[in-house]
Amino acid sequence: MAEPTMILIVDDDPDIVEAMKVVLESRGYDVSTAASGAEGLKAVERSRPALVILDVMMETGDEGFAVARKLRAAEETANIPILMLTAIKDKTGVGFEKEAGNETWLPVDDYVEKPLKPGELIAKVEELLRSP
Amino acid sequence: MNPAVSDSLVRRVHWLVRIRWIAAVAVAVVTLTASRVLHVGVAVLPLYGISALLAGYNSLFLLYLRRAARRDSPATDRQIAGAANAQISIDLLVLGALIHFSGGVDNPFLLYFVFHMIIASILLSRRAAFLQALLATCVFAAVASLEYYGVLHHYCVDGPVSSGRHADPLFVVGIVFVLATTLYTSVYLASSIAAELRERDEKLDEANKLLIEQDCIKSEYVLRVTHDIKGHLSAISSCLEPVLEGVTGPVRPGQLNLIRRAGRRTEVLARFVKALLELTRMRLSEEIAAERFSVGDAAKDAVSYVEARAQAKSIAVDLRVADGPTDIVGARVYIEETIANLIANAVKYSPDGSRVRVTVEGTEDAVLVEVSDSGIGIPASELPAVFDEFYRASNARAVEREGTGLGLSMAKQVVERHGGQIGIESKEGRGTTVTLALPRRPSAEGRRVQTPRGLRSPQASGDAVPRA
């Protein structure tokens, strides 16, 4: 690896950002962070990350989606894979795997749930970076 | 002017229709008795005619009410009140005819005008009731004066020879005056009481609405707080996990032990908060997304979610879906989750190697789901409380410390939102059976939502992740 792969984390929770950063950096990724959707968009503009990890809920309940749509709409950023951070399985004790696959209309490539599971995060990041 | 709210107005109008049936029968019976038994000189045929007329227009009015109740063209309060007003006017004319044919001014039945005034005062606005009193006075005055001037024949009630009072001007004027004052006083008294009752009704309604609103505000508060707590818990877990998995380097066993404990407790708390969030959200949501789906299929999926847990305890989950349709209209995700939760409960509180039975059966009106186990059961004294939020049976707490006490409240909420019912039977030490009855066609009642509109916080819609 000549130049480390750059990943951008957009999330307004500094502790979760820090945890993810630690996990990703342990795998040799170069991590930059943004605390809001607007900041995130600016950061993408500036540094063109190889992957964006995007929190759904920031200042507004669907800020993450708005950012994802904007990224997809612009030609230069349309191909950056997006990993969405959600609390999608927040129902009860029983998991609902079926639901996650259903949101085809959302312009993201994959989901990862909060709270963070390091193994899962790394697996998903690696998979997204591998696919063309 | 609408004197009353729709529901009670319609109820009262139906009441009026019922009274009129009685009146129609009573007129016929009294005529029969008077003519055949007492040999009073009344005009028999016209009186039977009046009885038939009463029954006739009562049927028509009942028909109108039924049509008005139909959903495609619901009548407004105004229309129903108008119809009630018209009915009472017709009633007064009929009573006028009745009095004429059964003795005119001599007729003691003229007191019956008071009944009409009371009914009008209850059913109509005060102004309309006074107008009815005016109409009644006019009708009676017309009968009396027409008989006085000999335009109408005077029928005698007291034998073949008339008392002649119908031709006595002082008597006629006097009786009209007494009747008029009686009627006006009746309307005044009855409508005063009716107005007071109506006001009390409205106040009760208002108080009730306020209570629901307060409950809603409380729920929203709970929602906000739990949402915040969940965020913090999520962050705690997210920070603990990398340490536990060694991402930050090796952790000494002593440290690992404590961090693991902290992690587990965080998870327990997170589960609890999630369940509370879900329950509160459901309570605040105005409508649940509804689709037609098979409860049998939902139960199959529910079993599959819990299979791993059952296998870990070598518990066999036996699903039997009876032949026949098991489809309902509702939110599949919630029903699936509810059934899965019930099975998970059964598994949790059953001995290793036992059996959990799940049956789904469709009837004409409802789909019945039964989950039964041969587990620890619930003490009889605690059974009534199991659907209460946060309640956990004493023996359940002994088996597992970490339950939320929200599972059954949530199941109840889900089932009730589908217009159904949930029941539980249990014997301590022998097992528990939970039964859900889900109506195939949910009534409007079942889906009605208690949440006043416009009170939802933005968070009420959840994490912005659309649900399937």
PDB file of C-alpha atoms in Angstrom, chain B residues 32-230:
ATOM      1  CA  LEU B  32    -109.659  -1.442  21.321  1.00  0.00           C
ATOM      2  CA  THR B  33    -110.183  -1.353  25.082  1.00  0.00           C
ATOM      3  CA  ALA B  34    -112.193   1.878  24.993  1.00  0.00           C
ATOM      4  CA  SER B  35    -114.504   0.740  22.230  1.00  0.00           C
ATOM      5  CA  ARG B  36    -114.928  -2.949  23.117  1.00  0.00           C
ATOM      6  CA  VAL B  37    -114.600  -3.025  26.885  1.00  0.00           C
ATOM      7  CA  LEU B  38    -115.495   0.424  28.131  1.00  0.00           C
ATOM      8  CA  HIS B  39    -117.859   1.245  25.282  1.00  0.00           C
ATOM      9  CA  VAL B  40    -116.659   4.815  25.048  1.00  0.00           C
ATOM     10  CA  GLY B  41    -117.915   6.680  22.020  1.00  0.00           C
ATOM     11  CA  VAL B  42    -114.690   7.277  20.147  1.00  0.00           C
ATOM     12  CA  ALA B  43    -114.213   7.211  16.394  1.00  0.00           C
ATOM     13  CA  VAL B  44    -112.658   3.770  16.134  1.00  0.00           C
ATOM     14  CA  LEU B  45    -111.537   3.683  12.518  1.00  0.00           C
ATOM     15  CA  PRO B  46    -109.679   7.014  12.465  1.00  0.00           C
ATOM     16  CA  LEU B  47    -107.908   6.014  15.666  1.00  0.00           C
ATOM     17  CA  TYR B  48    -106.711   2.700  14.200  1.00  0.00           C
ATOM     18  CA  GLY B  49    -105.728   4.750  11.193  1.00  0.00           C
ATOM     19  CA  ILE B  50    -103.633   6.999  13.418  1.00  0.00           C
ATOM     20  CA  SER B  51    -101.956   3.962  14.956  1.00  0.00           C
ATOM     21  CA  ALA B  52    -101.119   2.686  11.473  1.00  0.00           C
ATOM     22  CA  LEU B  53     -99.920   6.138  10.428  1.00  0.00           C
ATOM     23  CA  LEU B  54     -97.593   6.298  13.435  1.00  0.00           C
ATOM     24  CA  ALA B  55     -96.152   2.886  12.590  1.00  0.00           C
ATOM     25  CA  GLY B  56     -95.883   3.838   8.930  1.00  0.00           C
ATOM     26  CA  TYR B  57     -93.869   7.034   9.259  1.00  0.00           C
ATOM     27  CA  ASN B  58     -91.854   5.537  12.062  1.00  0.00           C
ATOM     28  CA  SER B  59     -90.689   2.825   9.645  1.00  0.00           C
ATOM     29  CA  LEU B  60     -89.782   5.454   7.091  1.00  0.00           C
ATOM     30  CA  PHE B  61     -87.815   7.365   9.634  1.00  0.00           C
ATOM     31  CA  LEU B  62     -85.990   4.264  10.800  1.00  0.00           C
ATOM     32  CA  LEU B  63     -85.057   3.632   7.174  1.00  0.00           C
ATOM     33  CA  TYR B  64     -83.699   7.149   6.921  1.00  0.00           C
ATOM     34  CA  LEU B  65     -81.642   6.681  10.074  1.00  0.00           C
ATOM     35  CA  ARG B  66     -80.169   3.428   8.787  1.00  0.00           C
ATOM     36  CA  ARG B  67     -79.193   5.037   5.527  1.00  0.00           C
ATOM     37  CA  ALA B  68     -77.752   8.024   7.369  1.00  0.00           C
ATOM     38  CA  ALA B  69     -75.580   5.675   9.398  1.00  0.00           C
ATOM     39  CA  ARG B  70     -74.092   4.141   6.284  1.00  0.00           C
ATOM     40  CA  ARG B  71     -70.526   5.102   5.612  1.00  0.00           C
ATOM     41  CA  ASP B  72     -70.748   6.218   2.014  1.00  0.00           C
ATOM     42  CA  SER B  73     -73.190   9.040   2.724  1.00  0.00           C
ATOM     43  CA  PRO B  74     -73.061   9.892   6.384  1.00  0.00           C
ATOM     44  CA  ALA B  75     -75.660  12.413   7.447  1.00  0.00           C
ATOM     45  CA  THR B  76     -74.529  15.450   9.343  1.00  0.00           C
ATOM     46  CA  ASP B  77     -75.693  16.298  12.826  1.00  0.00           C
ATOM     47  CA  ARG B  78     -77.689  19.092  11.296  1.00  0.00           C
ATOM     48  CA  GLN B  79     -79.599  16.757   9.006  1.00  0.00           C
ATOM     49  CA  ILE B  80     -80.379  14.331  11.792  1.00  0.00           C
ATOM     50  CA  ALA B  81     -81.461  17.114  14.119  1.00  0.00           C
ATOM     51  CA  GLY B  82     -83.612  18.524  11.317  1.00  0.00           C
ATOM     52  CA  ALA B  83     -85.238  15.157  10.781  1.00  0.00           C
ATOM     53  CA  ALA B  84     -85.899  14.821  14.504  1.00  0.00           C
ATOM     54  CA  ASN B  85     -87.471  18.277  14.495  1.00  0.00           C
ATOM     55  CA  ALA B  86     -89.734  17.356  11.583  1.00  0.00           C
ATOM     56  CA  GLN B  87     -90.728  14.114  13.279  1.00  0.00           C
ATOM     57  CA  ILE B  88     -91.781  15.855  16.435  1.00  0.00           C
ATOM     58  CA  SER B  89     -93.869  18.305  14.413  1.00  0.00           C
ATOM     59  CA  ILE B  90     -95.581  15.402  12.663  1.00  0.00           C
ATOM     60  CA  ASP B  91     -96.084  13.763  16.044  1.00  0.00           C
ATOM     61  CA  LEU B  92     -97.826  16.890  17.296  1.00  0.00           C
ATOM     62  CA  LEU B  93    -100.173  16.986  14.295  1.00  0.00           C
ATOM     63  CA  VAL B  94    -100.953  13.314  14.797  1.00  0.00           C
ATOM     64  CA  LEU B  95    -101.597  13.877  18.480  1.00  0.00           C
ATOM     65  CA  GLY B  96    -103.901  16.755  17.507  1.00  0.00           C
ATOM     66  CA  ALA B  97    -105.848  14.368  15.244  1.00  0.00           C
ATOM     67  CA  LEU B  98    -105.858  11.735  17.968  1.00  0.00           C
ATOM     68  CA  ILE B  99    -107.287  14.171  20.463  1.00  0.00           C
ATOM     69  CA  HIS B 100    -109.895  15.340  17.981  1.00  0.00           C
ATOM     70  CA  PHE B 101    -111.106  11.820  17.230  1.00  0.00           C
ATOM     71  CA  SER B 102    -111.164  10.787  20.856  1.00  0.00           C
ATOM     72  CA  GLY B 103    -112.998  13.655  22.476  1.00  0.00           C
ATOM     73  CA  GLY B 104    -111.568  17.069  21.612  1.00  0.00           C
ATOM     74  CA  VAL B 105    -111.187  19.504  24.474  1.00  0.00           C
ATOM     75  CA  ASP B 106    -112.831  17.061  26.841  1.00  0.00           C
ATOM     76  CA  ASN B 107    -110.070  14.585  26.152  1.00  0.00           C
ATOM     77  CA  PRO B 108    -107.752  13.939  29.093  1.00  0.00           C
ATOM     78  CA  PHE B 109    -105.168  12.682  26.565  1.00  0.00           C
ATOM     79  CA  LEU B 110    -104.288  16.285  25.793  1.00  0.00           C
ATOM     80  CA  LEU B 111    -101.848  15.961  28.697  1.00  0.00           C
ATOM     81  CA  TYR B 112     -99.761  13.825  26.355  1.00  0.00           C
ATOM     82  CA  PHE B 113     -98.570  17.001  24.704  1.00  0.00           C
ATOM     83  CA  VAL B 114     -96.284  17.314  27.721  1.00  0.00           C
ATOM     84  CA  PHE B 115     -94.426  14.146  26.685  1.00  0.00           C
ATOM     85  CA  HIS B 116     -93.707  15.647  23.305  1.00  0.00           C
ATOM     86  CA  MET B 117     -92.404  18.784  24.933  1.00  0.00           C
ATOM     87  CA  ILE B 118     -90.033  16.823  27.134  1.00  0.00           C
ATOM     88  CA  ILE B 119     -88.802  14.779  24.182  1.00  0.00           C
ATOM     89  CA  ALA B 120     -88.335  17.954  22.134  1.00  0.00           C
ATOM     90  CA  SER B 121     -86.413  19.596  24.982  1.00  0.00           C
ATOM     91  CA  ILE B 122     -84.034  16.661  25.213  1.00  0.00           C
ATOM     92  CA  LEU B 123     -83.575  16.182  21.495  1.00  0.00           C
ATOM     93  CA  LEU B 124     -83.668  19.660  20.064  1.00  0.00           C
ATOM     94  CA  SER B 125     -82.166  23.018  20.748  1.00  0.00           C
ATOM     95  CA  ARG B 126     -83.986  25.194  23.225  1.00  0.00           C
ATOM     96  CA  ARG B 127     -85.316  27.461  20.533  1.00  0.00           C
ATOM     97  CA  ALA B 128     -86.642  24.554  18.469  1.00  0.00           C
ATOM     98  CA  ALA B 129     -88.278  23.090  21.583  1.00  0.00           C
ATOM     99  CA  PHE B 130     -90.102  26.374  22.272  1.00  0.00           C
ATOM    100  CA  LEU B 131     -91.223  26.489  18.653  1.00  0.00           C
ATOM    101  CA  GLN B 132     -92.597  22.982  19.066  1.00  0.00           C
ATOM    102  CA  ALA B 133     -94.499  24.184  22.138  1.00  0.00           C
ATOM    103  CA  LEU B 134     -95.954  26.967  19.985  1.00  0.00           C
ATOM    104  CA  LEU B 135     -96.926  24.446  17.323  1.00  0.00           C
ATOM    105  CA  ALA B 136     -98.541  22.173  19.926  1.00  0.00           C
ATOM    106  CA  THR B 137    -100.541  25.090  21.313  1.00  0.00           C
ATOM    107  CA  CYS B 138    -101.658  26.092  17.831  1.00  0.00           C
ATOM    108  CA  VAL B 139    -102.644  22.527  16.910  1.00  0.00           C
ATOM    109  CA  PHE B 140    -104.687  22.153  20.050  1.00  0.00           C
ATOM    110  CA  ALA B 141    -106.206  25.619  19.712  1.00  0.00           C
ATOM    111  CA  ALA B 142    -107.116  24.802  16.113  1.00  0.00           C
ATOM    112  CA  VAL B 143    -108.827  21.563  17.104  1.00  0.00           C
ATOM    113  CA  ALA B 144    -110.671  23.306  19.933  1.00  0.00           C
ATOM    114  CA  SER B 145    -111.834  26.255  17.859  1.00  0.00           C
ATOM    115  CA  LEU B 146    -112.822  24.167  14.822  1.00  0.00           C
ATOM    116  CA  GLU B 147    -114.920  22.001  17.104  1.00  0.00           C
ATOM    117  CA  TYR B 148    -116.263  25.115  18.807  1.00  0.00           C
ATOM    118  CA  TYR B 149    -117.445  26.599  15.528  1.00  0.00           C
ATOM    119  CA  GLY B 150    -118.793  23.238  14.439  1.00  0.00           C
ATOM    120  CA  VAL B 151    -116.461  22.967  11.457  1.00  0.00           C
ATOM    121  CA  LEU B 152    -115.245  19.689  12.889  1.00  0.00           C
ATOM    122  CA  HIS B 153    -117.508  17.129  14.457  1.00  0.00           C
ATOM    123  CA  HIS B 154    -117.100  16.807  18.215  1.00  0.00           C
ATOM    124  CA  TYR B 155    -116.605  13.210  19.293  1.00  0.00           C
ATOM    125  CA  CYS B 156    -117.839  12.502  22.795  1.00  0.00           C
ATOM    126  CA  VAL B 157    -115.821  10.445  25.190  1.00  0.00           C
ATOM    127  CA  ASP B 158    -118.350  10.515  27.963  1.00  0.00           C
ATOM    128  CA  GLY B 159    -121.254   8.777  26.297  1.00  0.00           C
ATOM    129  CA  PRO B 160    -123.732   9.561  23.569  1.00  0.00           C
ATOM    130  CA  VAL B 161    -124.620  12.956  24.965  1.00  0.00           C
ATOM    131  CA  SER B 162    -121.973  15.609  24.797  1.00  0.00           C
ATOM    132  CA  SER B 163    -121.073  17.584  27.900  1.00  0.00           C
ATOM    133  CA  GLY B 164    -121.250  20.610  25.691  1.00  0.00           C
ATOM    134  CA  ARG B 165    -118.029  21.964  27.115  1.00  0.00           C
ATOM    135  CA  HIS B 166    -116.486  22.103  23.651  1.00  0.00           C
ATOM    136  CA  ALA B 167    -118.995  24.812  22.904  1.00  0.00           C
ATOM    137  CA  ASP B 168    -118.370  26.758  26.086  1.00  0.00           C
ATOM    138  CA  PRO B 169    -116.048  29.627  25.090  1.00  0.00           C
ATOM    139  CA  LEU B 170    -114.711  30.137  28.597  1.00  0.00           C
ATOM    140  CA  PHE B 171    -113.833  26.475  28.918  1.00  0.00           C
ATOM    141  CA  VAL B 172    -112.183  26.364  25.494  1.00  0.00           C
ATOM    142  CA  VAL B 173    -110.102  29.473  26.091  1.00  0.00           C
ATOM    143  CA  GLY B 174    -109.250  28.294  29.579  1.00  0.00           C
ATOM    144  CA  ILE B 175    -108.077  24.893  28.556  1.00  0.00           C
ATOM    145  CA  VAL B 176    -106.012  26.282  25.680  1.00  0.00           C
ATOM    146  CA  PHE B 177    -104.426  28.742  28.071  1.00  0.00           C
ATOM    147  CA  VAL B 178    -103.669  26.081  30.663  1.00  0.00           C
ATOM    148  CA  LEU B 179    -102.248  23.773  28.047  1.00  0.00           C
ATOM    149  CA  ALA B 180    -100.092  26.521  26.540  1.00  0.00           C
ATOM    150  CA  THR B 181     -98.632  27.522  29.903  1.00  0.00           C
ATOM    151  CA  THR B 182     -98.095  23.885  30.860  1.00  0.00           C
ATOM    152  CA  LEU B 183     -96.244  23.221  27.617  1.00  0.00           C
ATOM    153  CA  TYR B 184     -94.043  26.292  27.852  1.00  0.00           C
ATOM    154  CA  THR B 185     -93.217  25.571  31.467  1.00  0.00           C
ATOM    155  CA  SER B 186     -92.411  21.950  30.593  1.00  0.00           C
ATOM    156  CA  VAL B 187     -90.085  23.006  27.816  1.00  0.00           C
ATOM    157  CA  TYR B 188     -88.453  25.562  30.048  1.00  0.00           C
ATOM    158  CA  LEU B 189     -87.823  23.088  32.862  1.00  0.00           C
ATOM    159  CA  ALA B 190     -86.860  20.124  30.709  1.00  0.00           C
ATOM    160  CA  SER B 191     -84.566  22.076  28.409  1.00  0.00           C
ATOM    161  CA  SER B 192     -82.830  23.690  31.396  1.00  0.00           C
ATOM    162  CA  ILE B 193     -82.016  20.271  32.786  1.00  0.00           C
ATOM    163  CA  ALA B 194     -81.078  18.935  29.346  1.00  0.00           C
ATOM    164  CA  ALA B 195     -78.752  21.884  28.765  1.00  0.00           C
ATOM    165  CA  GLU B 196     -77.090  21.299  32.093  1.00  0.00           C
ATOM    166  CA  LEU B 197     -76.582  17.630  31.317  1.00  0.00           C
ATOM    167  CA  ARG B 198     -75.249  18.447  27.897  1.00  0.00           C
ATOM    168  CA  GLU B 199     -72.805  20.894  29.394  1.00  0.00           C
ATOM    169  CA  ARG B 200     -71.639  18.272  31.863  1.00  0.00           C
ATOM    170  CA  ASP B 201     -71.204  15.806  28.996  1.00  0.00           C
ATOM    171  CA  GLU B 202     -69.103  18.296  27.121  1.00  0.00           C
ATOM    172  CA  LYS B 203     -66.993  18.992  30.173  1.00  0.00           C
ATOM    173  CA  LEU B 204     -66.394  15.294  30.687  1.00  0.00           C
ATOM    174  CA  ASP B 205     -65.438  14.942  27.051  1.00  0.00           C
ATOM    175  CA  GLU B 206     -63.039  17.810  27.409  1.00  0.00           C
ATOM    176  CA  ALA B 207     -61.513  16.384  30.570  1.00  0.00           C
ATOM    177  CA  ASN B 208     -61.091  13.086  28.812  1.00  0.00           C
ATOM    178  CA  LYS B 209     -59.407  14.716  25.871  1.00  0.00           C
ATOM    179  CA  LEU B 210     -57.098  16.545  28.214  1.00  0.00           C
ATOM    180  CA  LEU B 211     -56.150  13.293  29.913  1.00  0.00           C
ATOM    181  CA  ILE B 212     -55.325  11.679  26.584  1.00  0.00           C
ATOM    182  CA  GLU B 213     -53.296  14.716  25.645  1.00  0.00           C
ATOM    183  CA  GLN B 214     -51.402  14.557  28.940  1.00  0.00           C
ATOM    184  CA  ASP B 215     -50.704  10.913  28.366  1.00  0.00           C
ATOM    185  CA  CYS B 216     -49.429  11.762  24.934  1.00  0.00           C
ATOM    186  CA  ILE B 217     -47.121  14.436  26.327  1.00  0.00           C
ATOM    187  CA  LYS B 218     -45.831  11.965  28.870  1.00  0.00           C
ATOM    188  CA  SER B 219     -45.182   9.409  26.159  1.00  0.00           C
ATOM    189  CA  GLU B 220     -43.321  11.972  24.104  1.00  0.00           C
ATOM    190  CA  TYR B 221     -41.222  12.849  27.085  1.00  0.00           C
ATOM    191  CA  VAL B 222     -40.392   9.188  27.604  1.00  0.00           C
ATOM    192  CA  LEU B 223     -39.571   8.939  23.926  1.00  0.00           C
ATOM    193  CA  ARG B 224     -37.165  11.847  24.025  1.00  0.00           C
ATOM    194  CA  VAL B 225     -35.437  10.662  27.170  1.00  0.00           C
ATOM    195  CA  THR B 226     -35.077   7.076  26.033  1.00  0.00           C
ATOM    196  CA  HIS B 227     -33.848   8.259  22.680  1.00  0.00           C
ATOM    197  CA  ASP B 228     -31.117  10.253  24.350  1.00  0.00           C
ATOM    198  CA  ILE B 229     -30.218   7.378  26.634  1.00  0.00           C
ATOM    199  CA  LYS B 230     -30.019   5.063  23.672  1.00  0.00           C
TER     200      LYS B 230
END
